Coordinates of C-alpha atoms and ligand atoms in Angstrom, one line a residue:
M1450 CA -61.5 -13.2 -6.0
A1451 CA -64.2 -14.7 -8.1
V1452 CA -62.9 -17.8 -10.0
R1453 CA -63.0 -17.5 -13.8
S1454 CA -61.7 -19.9 -16.4
V1455 CA -58.6 -19.0 -18.3
P1456 CA -57.5 -22.1 -20.2
F1457 CA -53.9 -22.4 -21.3
F1458 CA -55.1 -22.6 -24.9
N1459 CA -58.6 -22.4 -26.3
Y1460 CA -58.8 -24.9 -29.2
P1461 CA -62.5 -24.4 -30.0
H1462 CA -61.8 -20.6 -30.2
V1463 CA -59.4 -21.3 -33.1
F1464 CA -62.3 -22.6 -35.2
R1465 CA -65.0 -20.3 -33.8
S1466 CA -63.0 -17.1 -34.4
S1467 CA -63.4 -17.5 -38.2
E1468 CA -66.0 -20.2 -38.5
D1469 CA -67.9 -18.6 -41.5
E1470 CA -64.7 -18.0 -43.4
F1471 CA -63.5 -21.6 -42.8
M1472 CA -66.8 -23.0 -43.9
A1473 CA -66.6 -21.1 -47.1
I1474 CA -63.0 -22.4 -47.7
F1475 CA -64.2 -26.0 -47.0
Q1476 CA -67.0 -25.6 -49.5
D1477 CA -64.8 -24.0 -52.2
I1478 CA -62.1 -26.7 -51.9
G1479 CA -64.6 -29.5 -51.7
R1480 CA -66.6 -28.4 -54.7
R1481 CA -63.4 -28.0 -56.7
G1482 CA -62.1 -31.4 -55.5
A1483 CA -58.8 -29.6 -54.9
F1484 CA -57.4 -31.8 -52.2
I1485 CA -53.7 -32.4 -52.9
A1486 CA -51.0 -30.1 -54.3
Q1487 CA -53.3 -27.6 -56.1
E1488 CA -53.2 -23.9 -56.7
D1489 CA -54.1 -23.1 -53.1
L1490 CA -50.9 -24.8 -51.9
H1491 CA -48.7 -23.0 -54.4
R1492 CA -50.4 -19.6 -53.6
F1493 CA -49.8 -20.1 -49.9
E1494 CA -46.2 -21.1 -50.5
K1495 CA -45.6 -18.0 -52.5
H1496 CA -47.2 -15.8 -49.8
L1497 CA -45.3 -17.5 -47.0
A1498 CA -42.0 -17.1 -48.7
E1499 CA -42.7 -13.4 -49.3
Y1500 CA -43.8 -13.0 -45.7
A1501 CA -40.8 -14.8 -44.3
G1502 CA -38.3 -13.1 -46.6
A1503 CA -37.1 -16.4 -48.0
K1504 CA -36.6 -17.3 -51.7
Y1505 CA -38.7 -20.6 -51.3
A1506 CA -41.3 -22.0 -49.0
L1507 CA -42.5 -25.6 -49.4
G1508 CA -45.6 -26.9 -47.5
V1509 CA -44.9 -30.2 -45.8
A1510 CA -46.9 -32.5 -43.5
N1511 CA -45.4 -31.1 -40.3
A1512 CA -42.3 -29.3 -39.0
T1513 CA -40.7 -32.6 -37.8
D1514 CA -40.7 -34.0 -41.3
G1515 CA -39.5 -30.6 -42.6
L1516 CA -36.4 -30.7 -40.3
H1517 CA -35.8 -34.3 -41.1
M1518 CA -36.0 -33.7 -44.9
A1519 CA -33.8 -30.6 -44.5
V1520 CA -31.1 -32.6 -42.8
R1521 CA -31.3 -35.3 -45.6
A1522 CA -31.4 -32.7 -48.4
A1523 CA -28.3 -31.1 -46.8
G1524 CA -26.5 -34.4 -47.4
L1525 CA -26.1 -35.2 -43.6
G1526 CA -26.6 -38.6 -42.1
A1527 CA -24.6 -41.5 -40.7
G1528 CA -21.5 -40.5 -38.9
D1529 CA -22.4 -36.8 -38.7
E1530 CA -23.2 -34.9 -35.4
I1531 CA -25.7 -32.1 -35.2
I1532 CA -25.8 -29.8 -32.2
F1533 CA -29.2 -28.6 -30.8
S1534 CA -30.5 -27.1 -27.6
S1535 CA -32.0 -29.6 -25.2
H1536 CA -34.7 -27.1 -24.4
T1537 CA -36.7 -27.9 -27.5
M1538 CA -39.4 -30.3 -28.5
V1539 CA -38.1 -33.9 -28.8
A1540 CA -39.0 -33.5 -32.5
T1541 CA -35.8 -31.5 -33.1
G1542 CA -33.7 -34.4 -32.0
A1543 CA -35.9 -36.9 -33.7
A1544 CA -35.5 -35.2 -37.1
I1545 CA -31.7 -35.5 -36.7
Y1546 CA -32.0 -39.1 -35.5
F1547 CA -34.3 -40.3 -38.4
A1548 CA -31.9 -38.7 -40.9
G1549 CA -29.3 -41.1 -39.5
A1550 CA -27.2 -38.4 -37.8
K1551 CA -26.4 -38.1 -34.1
P1552 CA -28.3 -35.5 -32.1
V1553 CA -26.0 -33.7 -29.6
P1554 CA -28.0 -31.8 -27.0
V1555 CA -26.5 -28.7 -25.4
D1556 CA -27.4 -26.2 -22.7
C1557 CA -29.6 -23.1 -23.2
G1558 CA -28.8 -19.7 -21.7
P1559 CA -30.7 -17.3 -19.5
D1560 CA -32.9 -16.4 -22.5
H1561 CA -33.9 -20.1 -22.8
L1562 CA -32.3 -20.3 -26.3
I1563 CA -29.3 -22.3 -27.3
A1564 CA -26.2 -21.0 -25.5
P1565 CA -23.4 -20.2 -28.0
D1566 CA -20.6 -21.2 -25.5
S1567 CA -22.2 -24.6 -25.0
V1568 CA -22.4 -25.1 -28.8
E1569 CA -18.7 -24.3 -29.1
A1570 CA -17.8 -26.7 -26.3
A1571 CA -19.7 -29.6 -28.0
I1572 CA -18.0 -29.4 -31.3
T1573 CA -16.0 -32.5 -32.3
A1574 CA -14.4 -33.7 -35.5
R1575 CA -17.7 -35.2 -36.6
T1576 CA -19.9 -32.1 -36.0
R1577 CA -21.5 -31.0 -39.3
A1578 CA -24.3 -28.6 -38.3
I1579 CA -26.1 -26.6 -35.6
M1580 CA -29.8 -26.7 -35.4
P1581 CA -30.8 -23.8 -33.2
T1582 CA -34.5 -23.7 -32.0
Q1583 CA -36.0 -20.2 -32.3
L1584 CA -37.9 -20.9 -29.1
N1585 CA -40.9 -19.2 -27.6
G1586 CA -41.2 -16.9 -30.7
R1587 CA -37.7 -15.4 -30.2
T1588 CA -34.8 -15.6 -32.6
C1589 CA -31.4 -16.5 -31.2
N1590 CA -28.4 -14.2 -31.4
M1591 CA -27.7 -15.5 -34.9
E1592 CA -24.5 -13.5 -35.2
A1593 CA -23.0 -15.6 -32.4
I1594 CA -24.3 -18.8 -33.9
Q1595 CA -23.2 -17.8 -37.4
S1596 CA -19.6 -16.9 -36.3
I1597 CA -19.3 -20.4 -34.6
A1598 CA -20.6 -22.0 -37.8
D1599 CA -18.2 -20.0 -40.0
K1600 CA -15.2 -20.8 -37.7
H1601 CA -15.8 -24.6 -37.7
N1602 CA -17.3 -24.8 -41.2
L1603 CA -20.7 -26.0 -40.0
L1604 CA -24.2 -25.7 -41.6
I1605 CA -27.1 -24.1 -39.9
I1606 CA -30.6 -25.6 -40.1
E1607 CA -33.1 -23.6 -38.0
D1608 CA -35.9 -25.1 -36.1
A1609 CA -38.2 -22.0 -36.5
S1610 CA -41.3 -24.0 -35.6
Q1611 CA -42.3 -21.5 -33.0
A1612 CA -41.0 -18.3 -34.6
L1613 CA -42.6 -17.2 -37.9
G1614 CA -42.2 -13.5 -38.1
S1615 CA -39.7 -13.1 -35.3
R1616 CA -36.5 -11.2 -36.2
F1617 CA -33.0 -10.7 -35.0
K1618 CA -31.4 -7.5 -36.3
S1619 CA -34.3 -7.1 -38.8
K1620 CA -33.6 -10.5 -40.4
A1621 CA -36.4 -13.1 -40.0
A1622 CA -36.3 -16.4 -38.2
G1623 CA -36.0 -19.1 -40.9
T1624 CA -33.7 -17.2 -43.2
F1625 CA -30.3 -17.5 -41.4
G1626 CA -29.2 -21.0 -42.4
L1627 CA -29.4 -23.4 -45.3
A1628 CA -33.0 -24.2 -44.5
A1629 CA -35.5 -23.9 -41.7
A1630 CA -38.8 -25.5 -40.6
I1631 CA -42.0 -23.9 -39.3
S1632 CA -44.8 -25.7 -37.6
F1633 CA -48.5 -25.0 -38.2
Y1634 CA -49.7 -27.2 -35.3
P1635 CA -53.1 -25.6 -34.2
A1636 CA -51.6 -23.9 -31.1
K1637 CA -48.8 -22.2 -33.1
T1638 CA -48.9 -18.5 -33.8
L1639 CA -49.9 -19.5 -37.4
G1640 CA -51.9 -22.6 -36.8
C1641 CA -54.0 -24.7 -39.1
L1642 CA -56.8 -27.1 -38.3
G1643 CA -54.6 -30.1 -37.9
D1644 CA -51.0 -30.9 -38.7
G1645 CA -49.0 -28.8 -41.1
G1646 CA -45.5 -27.4 -41.6
A1647 CA -43.2 -25.7 -44.1
V1648 CA -39.6 -25.6 -45.0
L1649 CA -37.9 -22.3 -46.0
T1650 CA -34.7 -22.0 -48.0
N1651 CA -32.8 -19.6 -50.2
D1652 CA -30.8 -22.3 -51.8
D1653 CA -31.9 -23.6 -55.3
Q1654 CA -30.5 -27.1 -54.8
M1655 CA -32.1 -27.5 -51.4
Y1656 CA -35.4 -26.4 -52.9
R1657 CA -35.1 -28.9 -55.7
K1658 CA -34.2 -31.8 -53.3
L1659 CA -36.9 -30.9 -50.8
S1660 CA -39.5 -30.7 -53.5
L1661 CA -38.6 -34.2 -54.5
L1662 CA -38.3 -35.6 -51.0
R1663 CA -41.8 -34.4 -49.9
D1664 CA -43.5 -36.1 -52.9
H1665 CA -42.2 -39.6 -53.3
G1666 CA -39.1 -38.3 -55.2
R1667 CA -41.2 -37.4 -58.2
D1668 CA -40.4 -34.5 -60.4
E1669 CA -42.8 -32.3 -62.4
V1670 CA -43.3 -34.9 -65.1
G1671 CA -43.8 -37.8 -62.6
D1672 CA -40.4 -39.4 -63.2
V1673 CA -38.9 -40.7 -59.9
A1674 CA -35.6 -38.9 -59.5
M1675 CA -34.8 -40.3 -56.0
W1676 CA -36.3 -42.1 -53.1
G1677 CA -38.8 -39.8 -51.4
L1678 CA -41.5 -39.6 -48.7
N1679 CA -45.1 -38.5 -48.7
S1680 CA -44.9 -35.3 -46.7
R1681 CA -47.1 -32.8 -48.4
L1682 CA -49.1 -30.0 -46.8
D1683 CA -52.8 -30.7 -47.6
N1684 CA -54.3 -28.2 -50.0
L1685 CA -57.2 -27.5 -47.6
Q1686 CA -54.8 -26.7 -44.8
A1687 CA -52.8 -24.5 -47.2
A1688 CA -56.0 -22.5 -48.1
I1689 CA -56.8 -22.0 -44.4
L1690 CA -53.2 -20.9 -43.7
D1691 CA -53.3 -18.5 -46.6
F1692 CA -56.4 -16.9 -45.1
K1693 CA -54.8 -16.7 -41.7
L1694 CA -51.4 -15.4 -43.0
A1695 CA -53.2 -12.3 -44.4
R1696 CA -54.2 -11.5 -40.7
Y1697 CA -51.0 -12.8 -39.1
D1698 CA -49.6 -9.4 -38.2
Q1699 CA -52.7 -8.7 -36.0
E1700 CA -52.2 -12.0 -34.2
I1701 CA -48.6 -11.0 -33.4
E1702 CA -49.6 -7.5 -32.3
Q1703 CA -52.1 -9.0 -29.9
R1704 CA -49.6 -11.4 -28.4
R1705 CA -47.1 -8.6 -28.0
K1706 CA -49.7 -6.5 -26.2
I1707 CA -50.4 -9.4 -23.8
A1708 CA -46.7 -9.7 -23.1
T1709 CA -46.5 -6.0 -22.4
L1710 CA -49.4 -6.3 -19.9
Y1711 CA -47.8 -9.3 -18.2
E1712 CA -44.6 -7.3 -18.0
R1713 CA -46.4 -4.3 -16.5
L1714 CA -48.3 -6.3 -13.9
L1715 CA -45.6 -8.8 -12.9
C1716 CA -42.3 -7.0 -13.2
G1717 CA -40.4 -6.3 -10.0
R1718 CA -41.6 -9.6 -8.3
K1719 CA -38.4 -11.1 -7.0
E1720 CA -39.8 -14.6 -7.1
L1721 CA -40.2 -14.5 -10.9
V1722 CA -37.9 -14.1 -14.0
L1723 CA -40.0 -12.8 -16.9
P1724 CA -39.1 -13.2 -20.6
P1725 CA -37.6 -10.1 -22.2
S1726 CA -40.2 -7.4 -22.6
P1727 CA -41.3 -6.7 -26.3
S1728 CA -39.6 -3.4 -26.3
A1729 CA -36.5 -4.3 -24.3
D1730 CA -34.0 -4.8 -27.1
P1731 CA -34.1 -3.3 -30.6
D1732 CA -32.2 -6.2 -31.9
H1733 CA -35.0 -8.6 -31.2
F1734 CA -38.6 -8.7 -32.5
D1735 CA -40.4 -11.5 -30.6
V1736 CA -43.7 -13.0 -31.7
F1737 CA -44.5 -14.6 -28.3
Q1738 CA -45.4 -18.1 -29.2
N1739 CA -45.2 -18.7 -25.5
Y1740 CA -44.8 -16.6 -22.3
E1741 CA -42.3 -18.7 -20.4
I1742 CA -41.4 -17.4 -17.0
E1743 CA -39.2 -18.8 -14.2
A1744 CA -40.9 -19.0 -10.8
D1745 CA -39.9 -19.8 -7.2
R1746 CA -42.0 -22.8 -5.9
R1747 CA -43.1 -23.4 -9.5
D1748 CA -45.1 -26.6 -8.8
E1749 CA -47.0 -25.0 -6.0
L1750 CA -47.7 -22.0 -8.1
K1751 CA -49.0 -24.2 -10.9
V1752 CA -51.4 -26.0 -8.5
F1753 CA -52.6 -22.7 -7.0
L1754 CA -53.3 -21.3 -10.5
R1755 CA -55.2 -24.4 -11.5
Q1756 CA -57.4 -24.0 -8.4
R1757 CA -58.1 -20.5 -9.7
G1758 CA -59.2 -21.8 -13.1
I1759 CA -56.0 -20.8 -14.8
G1760 CA -54.2 -23.3 -17.2
T1761 CA -50.4 -23.3 -17.3
L1762 CA -47.9 -25.7 -18.8
V1763 CA -44.4 -26.8 -18.2
Q1764 CA -43.0 -27.1 -21.7
W1765 CA -42.3 -30.6 -23.2
G1766 CA -44.1 -32.3 -20.3
G1767 CA -41.5 -31.0 -17.8
K1768 CA -38.3 -32.4 -19.3
A1769 CA -35.6 -31.2 -21.7
V1770 CA -34.8 -33.7 -24.4
H1771 CA -31.7 -35.1 -22.7
Q1772 CA -33.7 -35.8 -19.6
F1773 CA -35.9 -38.4 -21.3
E1774 CA -34.1 -41.4 -19.9
K1775 CA -35.1 -43.9 -22.6
L1776 CA -33.5 -41.8 -25.3
G1777 CA -30.2 -42.8 -23.7
F1778 CA -28.4 -39.4 -23.5
Q1779 CA -25.5 -39.5 -21.0
V1780 CA -25.0 -35.8 -20.6
S1781 CA -25.5 -33.3 -17.8
L1782 CA -26.7 -29.8 -18.8
P1783 CA -26.8 -28.0 -15.5
F1784 CA -28.3 -24.7 -16.6
T1785 CA -31.1 -26.4 -18.5
E1786 CA -31.8 -28.8 -15.7
R1787 CA -32.0 -26.0 -13.1
M1788 CA -34.3 -24.1 -15.4
F1789 CA -36.6 -27.0 -15.8
E1790 CA -37.3 -26.9 -12.1
R1791 CA -38.5 -23.3 -12.4
C1792 CA -40.0 -22.7 -15.9
L1793 CA -43.7 -22.3 -16.5
M1794 CA -45.7 -21.0 -19.4
L1795 CA -48.6 -18.6 -18.6
P1796 CA -51.5 -18.5 -21.0
M1797 CA -50.5 -16.7 -24.2
N1798 CA -52.9 -16.6 -27.2
S1799 CA -55.1 -14.1 -29.0
A1800 CA -58.2 -15.4 -27.4
L1801 CA -57.1 -13.8 -24.1
T1802 CA -58.8 -10.6 -23.0
E1803 CA -57.1 -7.9 -20.9
A1804 CA -59.3 -8.9 -18.0
D1805 CA -58.0 -12.5 -18.3
V1806 CA -54.4 -11.4 -18.1
E1807 CA -55.2 -9.1 -15.2
Y1808 CA -56.9 -12.1 -13.5
V1809 CA -53.8 -14.3 -14.1
C1810 CA -51.5 -11.7 -12.7
E1811 CA -53.6 -11.0 -9.6
A1812 CA -53.6 -14.7 -8.9
V1813 CA -49.8 -15.0 -9.3
C1814 CA -49.3 -12.0 -6.9
E1815 CA -51.8 -13.5 -4.4
F1816 CA -49.8 -16.7 -4.4
Y1817 CA -46.6 -14.9 -3.3
Ligands
PLP684 C1 -39.6 -26.2 -31.2 C2 -40.4 -27.2 -32.0 N1 -39.8 -28.0 -32.9 C3 -40.6 -28.9 -33.6 C4 -41.9 -29.0 -33.4 C5 -42.7 -30.1 -34.2 O1 -43.6 -29.5 -35.0 P1 -44.7 -30.4 -35.7 O2 -45.7 -30.8 -34.7 O3 -45.3 -29.5 -36.8 O4 -44.0 -31.6 -36.3 C6 -42.6 -28.2 -32.5 C7 -44.0 -28.3 -32.3 O5 -44.5 -28.2 -31.2 C8 -41.8 -27.2 -31.8 O6 -42.4 -26.4 -30.9

């Protein structure tokens, strides 16, 4: 087989794919001097809220800040425990930690998303909220999470960083709880040209507090109503995101096509566990931020694919949050730990051609 290059993610392609349009946006923003909190940001926020089916969207500097501010705006902090899945970016736990609350990691289930039974088992008298991560572009079974939250009087704050546009039972990720954060990191399904994020909420009070928190606590007339941070989404990034949001459905369609092709070419291999196919379950609409498989002899497969020019990644540098020793968690999460010996992300982005995906699948089959 002739070796070709299939990088895990093609960063230059992000820019090249719409270079002329981006240059026009840079010029327009630059000539207007519209750098911070201008009409482009407000327009994008309006479009994002409409797209996500939320009452409000607020652009923030990144999703980590968005989650952190959401925890604070919800009134949670010292003495409170918040349950999250250990199979997430460390940012989820960090957002809880920096709000002064205690992050409590729990196991994920076979779908790699937070396992409702492990949430229930981790609840104590101090538990105040659940922060489910809508991982890999798939929304959790939010009925199960909501019923636990209702039973124990807990808030839900979603980490929807990887899941804009994904749905469970026709309801969009980011609209189930009190608030949610989305990330616009360049490799995300809706990525900007740097860091960026948004918070979604349907709650008027949360919106008010989050608006203050992200801008030094200042209200519309510049009076300081509370202590705040500087965590605004740049106007330039907002203009770029607004341009990309108008084309977002095509991005998702392309990713779902790639997932269907992976499924067709790899299903039936006993050495692999594939993510649910895009058409498997009418309750779920997945946007395939990632294509995370489980594989026998994962590390050898990774090396083999690298030799064939194919980039793969083990999420979070190969460890779930509770496995980073210096963070000091004293917990064993057997399912997540076993999964982290087997999980591997194959390339998944809209720069991939059908021939690229076929090449990846041929190489995987050749390895076994
Ligand atoms: C699940 C999850 N949570 C949080 C984050 C943090 O997002 P940001 O880099 O925008 O702070 C990411 C980004 O990779 C993520 O994937």
